[in-house]
XYZ file of C-alpha atoms in Angstrom:
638
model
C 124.182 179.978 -16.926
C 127.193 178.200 -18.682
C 128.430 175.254 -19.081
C 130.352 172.990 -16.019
C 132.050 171.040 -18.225
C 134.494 171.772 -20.754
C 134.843 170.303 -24.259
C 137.400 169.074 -26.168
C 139.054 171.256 -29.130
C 141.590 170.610 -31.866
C 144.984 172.830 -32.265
C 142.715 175.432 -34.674
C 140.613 176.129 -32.002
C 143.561 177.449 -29.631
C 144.779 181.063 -30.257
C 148.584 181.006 -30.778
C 150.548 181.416 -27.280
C 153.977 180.089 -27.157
C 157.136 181.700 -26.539
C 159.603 179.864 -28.550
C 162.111 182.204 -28.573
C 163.994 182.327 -25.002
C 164.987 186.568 -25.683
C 166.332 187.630 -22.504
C 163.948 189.761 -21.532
C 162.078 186.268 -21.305
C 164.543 184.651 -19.280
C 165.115 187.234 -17.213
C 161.763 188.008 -16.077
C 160.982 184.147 -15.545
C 163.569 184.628 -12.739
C 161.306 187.157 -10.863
C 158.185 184.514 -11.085
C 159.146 180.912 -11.509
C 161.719 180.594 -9.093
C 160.918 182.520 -5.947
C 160.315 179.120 -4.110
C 163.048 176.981 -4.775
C 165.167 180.370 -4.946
C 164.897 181.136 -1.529
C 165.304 177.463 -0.461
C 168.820 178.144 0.791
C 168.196 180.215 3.416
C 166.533 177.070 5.884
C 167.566 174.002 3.778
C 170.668 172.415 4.771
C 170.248 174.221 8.378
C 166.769 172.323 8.969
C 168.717 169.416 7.389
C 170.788 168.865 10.916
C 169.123 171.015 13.427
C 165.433 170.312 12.700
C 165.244 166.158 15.193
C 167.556 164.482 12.954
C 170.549 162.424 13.860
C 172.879 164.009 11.862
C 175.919 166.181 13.252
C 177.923 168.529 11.488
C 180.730 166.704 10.518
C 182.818 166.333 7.431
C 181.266 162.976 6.900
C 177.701 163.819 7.427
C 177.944 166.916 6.081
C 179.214 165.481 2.255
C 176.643 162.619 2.940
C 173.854 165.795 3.165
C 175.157 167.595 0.017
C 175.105 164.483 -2.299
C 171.751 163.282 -1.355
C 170.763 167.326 -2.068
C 172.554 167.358 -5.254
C 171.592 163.861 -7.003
C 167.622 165.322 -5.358
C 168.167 168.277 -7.168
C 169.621 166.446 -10.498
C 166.930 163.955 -10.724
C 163.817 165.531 -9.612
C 164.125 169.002 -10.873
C 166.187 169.056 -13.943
C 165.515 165.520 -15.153
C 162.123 164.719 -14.037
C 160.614 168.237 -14.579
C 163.343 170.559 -16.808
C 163.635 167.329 -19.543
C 160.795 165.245 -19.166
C 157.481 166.942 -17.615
C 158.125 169.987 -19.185
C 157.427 168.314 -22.831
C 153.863 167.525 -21.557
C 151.930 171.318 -22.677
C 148.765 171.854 -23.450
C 148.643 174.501 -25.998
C 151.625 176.230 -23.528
C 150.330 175.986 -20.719
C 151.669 173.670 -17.611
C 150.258 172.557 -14.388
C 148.645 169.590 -12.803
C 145.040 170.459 -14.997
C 146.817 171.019 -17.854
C 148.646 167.476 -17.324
C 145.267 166.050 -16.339
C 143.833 167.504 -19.368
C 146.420 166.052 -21.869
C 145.998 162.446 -20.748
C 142.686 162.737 -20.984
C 142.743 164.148 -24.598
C 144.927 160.976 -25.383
C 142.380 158.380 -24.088
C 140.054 158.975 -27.165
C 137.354 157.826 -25.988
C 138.680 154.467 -23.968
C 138.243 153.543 -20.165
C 135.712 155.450 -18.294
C 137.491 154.580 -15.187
C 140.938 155.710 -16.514
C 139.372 158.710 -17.149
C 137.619 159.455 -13.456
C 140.809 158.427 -12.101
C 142.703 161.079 -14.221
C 139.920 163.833 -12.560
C 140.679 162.238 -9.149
C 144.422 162.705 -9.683
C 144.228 166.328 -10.928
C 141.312 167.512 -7.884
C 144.266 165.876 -5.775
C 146.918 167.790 -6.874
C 145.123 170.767 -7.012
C 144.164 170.121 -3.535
C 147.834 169.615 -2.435
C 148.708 173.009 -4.153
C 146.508 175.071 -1.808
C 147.819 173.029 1.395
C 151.500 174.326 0.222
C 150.356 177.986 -1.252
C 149.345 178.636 2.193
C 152.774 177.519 3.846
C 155.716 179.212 1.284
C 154.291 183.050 2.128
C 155.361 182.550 5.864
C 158.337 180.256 5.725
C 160.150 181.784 3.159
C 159.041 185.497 4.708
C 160.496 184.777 8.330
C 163.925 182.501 6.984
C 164.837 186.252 5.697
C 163.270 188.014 8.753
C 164.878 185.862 10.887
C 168.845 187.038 9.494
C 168.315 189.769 11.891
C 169.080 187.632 14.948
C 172.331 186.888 13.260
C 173.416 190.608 13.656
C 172.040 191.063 17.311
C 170.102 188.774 20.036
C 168.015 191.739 20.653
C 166.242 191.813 17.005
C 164.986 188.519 17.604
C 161.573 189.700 19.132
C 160.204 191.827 15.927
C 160.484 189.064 13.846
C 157.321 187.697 13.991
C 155.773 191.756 14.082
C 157.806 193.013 10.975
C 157.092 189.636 8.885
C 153.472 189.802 9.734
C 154.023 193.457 8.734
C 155.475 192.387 5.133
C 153.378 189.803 4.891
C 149.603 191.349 5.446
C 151.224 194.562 3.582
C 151.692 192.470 0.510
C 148.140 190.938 0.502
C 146.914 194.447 1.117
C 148.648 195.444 -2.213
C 147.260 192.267 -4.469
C 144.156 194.515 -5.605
C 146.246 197.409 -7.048
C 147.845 194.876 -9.403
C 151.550 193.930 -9.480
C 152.165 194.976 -13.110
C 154.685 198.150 -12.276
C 156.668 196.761 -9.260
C 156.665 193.495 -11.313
C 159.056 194.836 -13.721
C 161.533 194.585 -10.784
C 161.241 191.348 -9.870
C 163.510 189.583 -12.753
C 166.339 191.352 -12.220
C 166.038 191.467 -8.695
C 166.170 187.669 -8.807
C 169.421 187.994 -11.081
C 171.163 189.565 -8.236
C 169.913 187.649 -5.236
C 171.020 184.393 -7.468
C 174.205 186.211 -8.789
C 174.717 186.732 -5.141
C 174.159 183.054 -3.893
C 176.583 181.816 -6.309
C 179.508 184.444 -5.479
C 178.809 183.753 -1.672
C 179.176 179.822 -1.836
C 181.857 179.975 -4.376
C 184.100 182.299 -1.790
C 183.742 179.469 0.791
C 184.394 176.965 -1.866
C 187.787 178.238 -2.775
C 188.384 178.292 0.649
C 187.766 174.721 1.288
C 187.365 172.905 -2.226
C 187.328 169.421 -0.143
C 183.426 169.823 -0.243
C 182.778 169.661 -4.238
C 183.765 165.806 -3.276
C 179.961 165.756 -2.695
C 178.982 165.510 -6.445
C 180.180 162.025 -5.947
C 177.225 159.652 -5.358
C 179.055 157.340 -2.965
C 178.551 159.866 -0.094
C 174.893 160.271 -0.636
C 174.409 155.778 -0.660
C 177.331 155.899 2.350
C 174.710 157.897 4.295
C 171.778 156.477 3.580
C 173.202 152.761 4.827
C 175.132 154.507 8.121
C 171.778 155.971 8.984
C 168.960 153.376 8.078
C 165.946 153.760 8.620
C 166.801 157.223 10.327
C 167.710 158.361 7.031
C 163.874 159.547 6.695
C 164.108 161.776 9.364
C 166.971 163.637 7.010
C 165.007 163.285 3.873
C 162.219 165.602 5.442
C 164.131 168.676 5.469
C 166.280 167.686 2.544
C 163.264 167.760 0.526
C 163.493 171.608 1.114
C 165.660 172.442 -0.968
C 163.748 170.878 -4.343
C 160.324 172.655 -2.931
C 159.466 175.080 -6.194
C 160.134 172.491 -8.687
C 156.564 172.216 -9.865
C 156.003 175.820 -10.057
C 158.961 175.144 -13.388
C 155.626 173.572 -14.625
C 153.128 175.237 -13.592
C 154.097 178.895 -15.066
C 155.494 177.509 -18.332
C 152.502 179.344 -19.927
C 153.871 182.549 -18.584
C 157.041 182.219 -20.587
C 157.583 179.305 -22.632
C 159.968 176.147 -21.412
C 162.832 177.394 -23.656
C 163.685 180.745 -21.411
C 162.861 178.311 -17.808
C 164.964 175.649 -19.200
C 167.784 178.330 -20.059
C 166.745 180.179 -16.578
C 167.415 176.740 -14.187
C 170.393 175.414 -16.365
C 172.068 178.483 -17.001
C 171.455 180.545 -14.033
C 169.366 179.138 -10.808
C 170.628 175.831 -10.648
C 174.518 177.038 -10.401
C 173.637 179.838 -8.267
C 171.618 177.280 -5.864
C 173.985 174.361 -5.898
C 177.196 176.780 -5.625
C 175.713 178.534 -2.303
C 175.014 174.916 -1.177
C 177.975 173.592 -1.078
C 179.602 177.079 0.217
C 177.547 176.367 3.358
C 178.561 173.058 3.600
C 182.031 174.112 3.618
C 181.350 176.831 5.723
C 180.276 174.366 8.451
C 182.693 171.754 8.021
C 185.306 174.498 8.642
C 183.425 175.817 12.195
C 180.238 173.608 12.626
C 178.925 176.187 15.339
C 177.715 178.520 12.866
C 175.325 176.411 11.632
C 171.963 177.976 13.046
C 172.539 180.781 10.778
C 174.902 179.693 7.875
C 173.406 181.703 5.702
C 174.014 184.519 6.877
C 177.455 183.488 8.123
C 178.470 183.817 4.410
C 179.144 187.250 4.899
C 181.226 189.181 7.274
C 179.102 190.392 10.064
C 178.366 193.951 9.113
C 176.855 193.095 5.783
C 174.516 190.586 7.100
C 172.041 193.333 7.365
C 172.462 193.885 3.430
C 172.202 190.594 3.166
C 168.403 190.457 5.031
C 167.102 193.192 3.056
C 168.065 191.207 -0.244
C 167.010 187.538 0.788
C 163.675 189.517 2.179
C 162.826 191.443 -0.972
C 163.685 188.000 -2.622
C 161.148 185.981 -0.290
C 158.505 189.056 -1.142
C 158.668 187.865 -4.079
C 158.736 184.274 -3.972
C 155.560 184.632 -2.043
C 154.303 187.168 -4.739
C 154.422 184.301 -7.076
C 152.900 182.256 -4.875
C 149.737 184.564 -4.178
C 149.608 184.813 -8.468
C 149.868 181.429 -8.952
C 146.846 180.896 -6.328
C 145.077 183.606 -8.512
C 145.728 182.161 -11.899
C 144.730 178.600 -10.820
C 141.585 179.151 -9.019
C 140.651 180.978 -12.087
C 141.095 177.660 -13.813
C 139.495 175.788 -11.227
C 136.730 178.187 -11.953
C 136.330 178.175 -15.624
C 136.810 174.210 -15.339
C 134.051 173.801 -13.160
C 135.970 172.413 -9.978
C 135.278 175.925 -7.905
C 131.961 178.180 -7.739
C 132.458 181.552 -9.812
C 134.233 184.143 -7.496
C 134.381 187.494 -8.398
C 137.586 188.045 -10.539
C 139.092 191.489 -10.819
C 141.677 192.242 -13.681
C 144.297 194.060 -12.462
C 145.868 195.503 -15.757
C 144.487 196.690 -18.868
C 146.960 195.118 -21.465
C 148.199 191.934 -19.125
C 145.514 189.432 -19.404
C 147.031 187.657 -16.369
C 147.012 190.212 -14.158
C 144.102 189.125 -12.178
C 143.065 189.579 -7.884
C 140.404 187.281 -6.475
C 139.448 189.262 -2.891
C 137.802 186.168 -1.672
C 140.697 183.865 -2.058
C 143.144 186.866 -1.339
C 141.623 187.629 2.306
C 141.340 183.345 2.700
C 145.127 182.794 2.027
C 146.252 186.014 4.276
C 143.945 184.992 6.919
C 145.793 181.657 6.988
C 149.578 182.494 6.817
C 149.059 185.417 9.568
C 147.566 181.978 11.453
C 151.263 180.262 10.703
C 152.997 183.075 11.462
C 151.743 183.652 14.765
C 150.749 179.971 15.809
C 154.210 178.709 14.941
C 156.433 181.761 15.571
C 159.505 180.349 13.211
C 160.555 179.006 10.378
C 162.810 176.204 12.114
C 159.015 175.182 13.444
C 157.175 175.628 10.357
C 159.276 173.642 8.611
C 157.529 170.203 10.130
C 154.641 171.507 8.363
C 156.153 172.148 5.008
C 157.301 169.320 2.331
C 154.364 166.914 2.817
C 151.772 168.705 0.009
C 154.708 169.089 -2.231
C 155.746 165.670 -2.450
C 151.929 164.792 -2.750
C 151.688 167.065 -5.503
C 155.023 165.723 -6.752
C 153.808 161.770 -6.699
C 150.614 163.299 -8.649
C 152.823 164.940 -11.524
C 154.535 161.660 -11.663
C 151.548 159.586 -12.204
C 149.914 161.864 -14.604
C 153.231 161.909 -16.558
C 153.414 158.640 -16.835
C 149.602 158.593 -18.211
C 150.610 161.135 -20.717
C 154.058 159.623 -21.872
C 151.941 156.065 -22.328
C 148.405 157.555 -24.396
C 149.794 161.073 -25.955
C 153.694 160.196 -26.454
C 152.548 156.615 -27.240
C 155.808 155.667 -24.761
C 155.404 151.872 -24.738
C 154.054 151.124 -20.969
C 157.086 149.220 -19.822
C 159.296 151.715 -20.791
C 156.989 154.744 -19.206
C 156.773 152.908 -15.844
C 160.439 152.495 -15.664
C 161.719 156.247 -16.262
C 158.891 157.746 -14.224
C 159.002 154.665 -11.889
C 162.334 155.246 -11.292
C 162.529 159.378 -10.541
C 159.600 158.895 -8.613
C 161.509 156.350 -6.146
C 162.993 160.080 -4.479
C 159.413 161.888 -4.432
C 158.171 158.848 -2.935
C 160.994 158.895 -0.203
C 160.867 162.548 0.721
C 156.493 162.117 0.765
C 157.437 159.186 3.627
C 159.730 161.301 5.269
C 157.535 164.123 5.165
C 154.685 161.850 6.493
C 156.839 161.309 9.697
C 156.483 165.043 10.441
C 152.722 164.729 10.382
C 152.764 165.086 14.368
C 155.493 168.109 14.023
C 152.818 169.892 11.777
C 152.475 167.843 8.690
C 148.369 167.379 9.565
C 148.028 171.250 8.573
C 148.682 171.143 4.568
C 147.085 167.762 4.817
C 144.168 169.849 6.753
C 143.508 172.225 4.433
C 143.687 169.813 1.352
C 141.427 167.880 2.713
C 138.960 170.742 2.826
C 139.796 171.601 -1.027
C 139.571 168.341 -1.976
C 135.775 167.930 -0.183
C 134.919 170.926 -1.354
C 135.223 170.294 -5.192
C 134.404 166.747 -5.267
C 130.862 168.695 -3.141
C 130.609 170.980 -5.699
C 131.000 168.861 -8.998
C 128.669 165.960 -7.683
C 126.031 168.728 -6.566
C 126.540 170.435 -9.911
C 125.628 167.454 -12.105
C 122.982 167.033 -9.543
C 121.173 170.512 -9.978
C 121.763 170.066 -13.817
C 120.086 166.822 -14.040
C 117.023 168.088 -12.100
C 117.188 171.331 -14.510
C 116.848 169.462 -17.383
C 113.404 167.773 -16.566
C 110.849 169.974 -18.513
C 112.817 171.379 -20.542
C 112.193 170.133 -24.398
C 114.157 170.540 -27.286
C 114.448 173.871 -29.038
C 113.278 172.448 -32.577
C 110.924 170.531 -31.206
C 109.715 174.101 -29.350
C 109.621 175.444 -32.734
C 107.623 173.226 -34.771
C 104.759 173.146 -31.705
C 104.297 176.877 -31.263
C 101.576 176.960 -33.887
C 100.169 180.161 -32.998
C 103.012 182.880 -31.987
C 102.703 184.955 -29.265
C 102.980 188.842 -29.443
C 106.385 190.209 -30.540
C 108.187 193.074 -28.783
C 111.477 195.040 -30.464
C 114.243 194.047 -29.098
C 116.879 191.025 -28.580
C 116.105 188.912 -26.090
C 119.378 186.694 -24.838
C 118.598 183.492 -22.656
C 121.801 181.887 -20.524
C 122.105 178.358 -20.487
C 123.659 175.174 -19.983
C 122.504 173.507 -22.979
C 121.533 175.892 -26.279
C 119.803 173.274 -27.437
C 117.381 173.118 -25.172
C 114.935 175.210 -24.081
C 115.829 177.115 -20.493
C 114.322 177.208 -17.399
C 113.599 181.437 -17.663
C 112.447 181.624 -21.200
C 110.020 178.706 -20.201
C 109.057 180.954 -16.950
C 108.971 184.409 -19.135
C 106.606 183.200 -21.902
C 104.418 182.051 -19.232
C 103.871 184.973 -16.799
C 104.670 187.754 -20.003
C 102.625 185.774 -22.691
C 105.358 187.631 -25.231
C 108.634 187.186 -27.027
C 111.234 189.096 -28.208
C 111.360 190.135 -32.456
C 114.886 188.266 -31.839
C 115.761 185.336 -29.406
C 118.963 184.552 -28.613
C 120.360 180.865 -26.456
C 123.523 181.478 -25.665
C 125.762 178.655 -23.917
C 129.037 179.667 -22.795
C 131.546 176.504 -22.897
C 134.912 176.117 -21.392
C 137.535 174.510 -23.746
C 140.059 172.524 -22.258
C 142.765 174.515 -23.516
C 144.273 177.766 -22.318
C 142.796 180.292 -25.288
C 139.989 180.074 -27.984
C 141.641 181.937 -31.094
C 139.011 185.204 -32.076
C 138.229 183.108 -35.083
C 136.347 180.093 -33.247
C 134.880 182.241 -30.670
C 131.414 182.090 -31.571
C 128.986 179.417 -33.346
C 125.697 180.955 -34.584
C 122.679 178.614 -35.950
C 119.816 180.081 -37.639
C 116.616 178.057 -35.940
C 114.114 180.116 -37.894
C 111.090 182.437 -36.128
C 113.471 184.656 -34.644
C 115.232 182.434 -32.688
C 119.311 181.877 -32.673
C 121.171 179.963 -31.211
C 125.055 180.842 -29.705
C 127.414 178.862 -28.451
C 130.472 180.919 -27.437
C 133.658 179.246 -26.383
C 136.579 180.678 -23.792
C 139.522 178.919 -23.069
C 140.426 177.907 -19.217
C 142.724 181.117 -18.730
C 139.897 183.176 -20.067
C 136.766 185.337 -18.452
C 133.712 185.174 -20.535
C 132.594 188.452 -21.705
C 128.870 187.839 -23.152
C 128.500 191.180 -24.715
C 131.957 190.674 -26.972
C 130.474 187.267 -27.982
C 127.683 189.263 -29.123
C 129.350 191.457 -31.264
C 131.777 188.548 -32.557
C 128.388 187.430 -34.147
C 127.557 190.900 -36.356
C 129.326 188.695 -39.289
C 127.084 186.068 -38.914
C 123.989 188.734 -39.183
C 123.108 189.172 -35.782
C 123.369 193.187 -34.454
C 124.277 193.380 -31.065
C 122.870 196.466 -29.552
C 122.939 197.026 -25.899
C 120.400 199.309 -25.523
C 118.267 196.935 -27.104
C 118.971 194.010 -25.373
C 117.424 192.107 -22.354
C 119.700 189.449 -20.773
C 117.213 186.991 -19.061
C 119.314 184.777 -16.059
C 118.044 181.653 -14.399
C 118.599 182.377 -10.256
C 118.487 179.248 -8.744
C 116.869 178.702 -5.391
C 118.461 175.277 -3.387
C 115.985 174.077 -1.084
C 117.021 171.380 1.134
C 115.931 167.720 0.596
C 115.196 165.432 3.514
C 116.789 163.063 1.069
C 119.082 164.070 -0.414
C 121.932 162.307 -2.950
C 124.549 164.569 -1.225
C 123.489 164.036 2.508
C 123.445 166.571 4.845
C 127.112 167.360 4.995
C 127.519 167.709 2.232
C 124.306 169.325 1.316
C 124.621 172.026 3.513
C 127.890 172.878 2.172
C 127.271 172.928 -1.386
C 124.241 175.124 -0.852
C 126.564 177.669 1.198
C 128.650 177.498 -1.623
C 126.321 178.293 -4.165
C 125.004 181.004 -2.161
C 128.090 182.513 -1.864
C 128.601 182.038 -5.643
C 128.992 185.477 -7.533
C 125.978 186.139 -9.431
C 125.964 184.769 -13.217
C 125.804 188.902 -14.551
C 129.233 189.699 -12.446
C 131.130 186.614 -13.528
C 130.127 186.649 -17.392
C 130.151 190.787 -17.412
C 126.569 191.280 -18.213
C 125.304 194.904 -18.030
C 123.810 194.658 -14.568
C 121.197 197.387 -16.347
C 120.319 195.312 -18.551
C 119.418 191.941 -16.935
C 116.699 190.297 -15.492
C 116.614 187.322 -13.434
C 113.859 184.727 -13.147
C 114.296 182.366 -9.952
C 113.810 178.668 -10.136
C 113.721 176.571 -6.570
C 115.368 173.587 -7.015
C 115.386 170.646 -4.325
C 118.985 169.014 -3.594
């Protein structure tokens, strides 16, 4: 078996992955997979913003009040807070709320063991909150595009929920034939349906400039005091139209910060704020048409042009959603917050390319439950906004960790910038608490169920490690007491294990019942780095223990599979011959039997021995020749 926890690793460790260049080809295609999200925000935004139990009307007042508060949101939290500031916060290239986790940790060195487990608690949180809102963005962002077809005749509005369950289950359907070809499309079919959000508001703009007033702040603090308290009520759809911004983050491995920075300043963020403030002119000029202002943009016999772009748009917003799922559970995985899960790689030359079924089948099976159980977007959108802003608040507080122990920010100065642009995630997680009763328990739901599960499955981990470890003795110490050796067979033998220093559970169990060894022994411990890639160079670590026996320690980065036979071969240079045909892979099978005590309880005990039962088998996960191993089983009491 490998290794749950990962180790630290300096910048020679890491293969190179960084795009600083920001090539077009870059920027373009970060279009088709970073912004999907808070790309498609405009089509239920500013409508939830006054139809969705608020106290706002549509009138010139309100309305400017709406589009300030949804400009300054956009300002601050996305392109100051994430664009400028979070966005400096890498590790090795890659983004996210473990790869923020990771980096304050790294800049601890050693200190507070409690700043540390808080860091871990703050990162399982997040991650948490990102499953509670990957499940919501499919359906939402689906049925706003669906739903344009009531805007060209009453009579569609009964196949919405059919044809965006029909989208929607047809895209899950496709995840395991890999994205790579169709994906080609989605960058510049994001330049258009941006290109097209900016032309559309700027046409209603010219018509009625009065609106671009709203850049002023006044009109966003002028609302705020006319409406109070009440103002919360606002905030909850408002937040809307900034849901995305951590995905910026999150996929700056896929491209580099340069091309998203260049992407949102140069391209999303005027297309977004342009159509904006068209709508908001739109309805100051005939305030009826706001149930469907989107689609009111256009005269009425292209609205049905306009569906099948915002829907091919929202495809692939929730394309990048499903990936994103994909390419952090693999993470999750290789970090040791998730059991292993059978991981199925999609493309030959794109290493991200990947399809979990399991967690496929999971997230489809939930957003055909939204679909159908809340039959709109106007009603889904109580349940969206309140895991975002958690997850927001999160990045916040890990940023501020990072800026204080890795950009050696003085603290006074860190708690006021990130103090300060976390005032607005703080309001819109408050406003989106309000909606808890509107269907703000469901992403709270289901991150509650993430976050039990991995804190289960790391504490029952360590658990079944520690009780491995008993009998086991050290591999020198092995050495220097087997006076008289047993009969050698030809042959390598290679032993999984947790710890290469020791000596495993199966080889103890095989020299027992087989009274033999192998001419060659091999302990091999797989380790996950805490960074995204191990260069080729630093793969492997061979020792020479004398006897016949080796051991390996082979290292993968987070964003990596282990592949035990290429570790193998990476170790011909240090004299070791990998042969398959002559090689035995011996795996430790563990059996869980239940304890009547037990440190977990039953709960909890029951769950993490469902989970490890449902755990892919160590051969799958670390591409063993099936042919070629052999497992030993070990009962275990938790």
């Amino acid at each position: 078996m490998a290794s749950d926890s990962t180790s630290p690793s300096t910048a020679s460790d890491v293969a190179p992955h960084s795009h600083t260049e920001a090539t077009p080809a870059l920027v373009v295609g970060a279009l088709g997979v970073v912004f999907g999200d808070i790309g498609t925000s405009p089509l239920y935004a500013l409508r939830e913003t006054f139809l969705h139990d608020t106290s706002l009307a549509p009138t010139p007042v309100h309305v400017l009040g709406v589009l300030s508060t949804l400009f300054w949101a956009v300002t601050l939290t996305v392109t100051i807070k994430y664009v400028t500031l979070i966005m400096r916060a890498d590790n090795k290239g890659e983004g996210g709320v473990l790869a923020l986790a990771t980096l304050a940790s790294h800049g601890l060195n050693g200190k507070s063991r409690g700043v540390r487990r808080s860091i871990i608690t703050l990162a399982v949180i997040g991650l948490a909150l990102f499953y509670g809102d990957a499940i919501i963005t499919p359906a939402i962002s689906v049925m706003s595009a669906v739903e344009g077809l009531s805007a060209v005749a009453p009579t569609f509005e009964p196949f919405v929920v059919p044809l965006a369950l029909l989208i929607l289950v047809g895209l899950f359907m496709l995840q395991a034939r890999g994205t790579a070809d169709v994906g080609r499309l989605f960058g510049p079919v994001m330049l258009v349906w941006f290109l097209v959000l900016g032309v559309l508001g700027a046409v209603q703009i010219v018509r009625n400039p009065y609106v671009l007033q709203a850049v002023n702040p006044v009109y966003a603090v002028e609302l705020i005091g006319d409406q109070g308290l009440g103002i919360f009520w606002a905030f909850g759809a408002i937040v809307l139209a900034v849901t995305g911004a951590e995905a910026l983050y999150a996929d700056m491995g896929h491209f580099g910060r340069r091309p998203i920075r260049i992407g949102w300043l140069g391209i999303v963020m005027p297309g977004l704020l342009l159509n904006y403030f068209g709508q908001g002119a739109l309805i100051i000029d005939d305030p009826s048409r706001i149930r469907q202002v989107f689609f009111e943009l256009v005269p009425k016999d292209f609205i049905i042009v306009l569906v099948v772009i915002s829907t091919c748009a929202t495809v692939i917003a929730s394309q990048a959603v499903i990936t994103g799922v994909f390419s952090l559970t693999r993470q999750a995985i290789q970090l040791g917050y998730l059991p292993r899960m059978e991981i199925q790689h999609t493309s030959e030359t794109a290493i991200g390319q990947i399809y979990i079924p399991r967690v496929n089948w999971l997230l489809m099976g939930g957003v055909v439950a939204l679909v159908v159980g809340f039959g709109s977007s106007g009603a889904l959108a109580g349940a969206y906004g309140l895991a975002v802003t958690g997850a927001m608040l999160v990045d916040a507080a890990l940023a501020l960790a990072v800026a204080i122990l890795v950009w050696r920010w003085s603290p006074a100065l860190a708690a006021l910038v990130f103090g300060l642009l976390a005032i607005p995630d703080l309001a819109f997680f408050i406003a989106n608490a309000l909606k808890i009763p509107d269907g703000g328990w469901l992403p709270l739901v289901v991150a509650g169920l993430i976050y039990f599960t991995i804190a289960t499955w790391r504490y029952g981990r360590r658990l079944v490690a520690t009780e491995m470890s008993e009998g086991t003795l050290p591999l020198k110490q092995f050495l220097e007491r087997m006076e008289r050796a047993p009969d050698r067979v030809a042959g390598t033998a290679v032993f999984l294990t947790a710890d290469a220093s020791h000596t495993p559970a199966a080889f103890l169990h095989n020299l027992k019942h087989n009274k033999v060894l192998h001419e060659r022994i091999i302990m091999l411990q797989v380790e996950t780095m805490d960074v995204p890639r191990v260069a080729d160079a630093n793969r492997v670590e061979v020792e020479r223990l004398g006897k016949g026996f080796h051991t390996v320690i082979a290292r993968y980065g987070f964003t990596e599979q282990p592949d035990v036979p290429e570790a193998l071969r990476a170790c011909r240079p240090h004299g070791i011959a990998y042969d398959e045909m002559e090689t035995s892979f011996f795996l430790g099978r563990e059996t869980l039997v239940p304890s009547q005590h037990s440190k977990l309880g039953k709960w909890r005990r029951d769950w993490f021995i469902s989970l490890s039962h449902s755990a892919s088998a160590t051969k799958t996960f670390f591409r063993i020749p099936p042919n070629r191993a052999i497992e030993l089983g070990n009962q275990i009491q938790i």
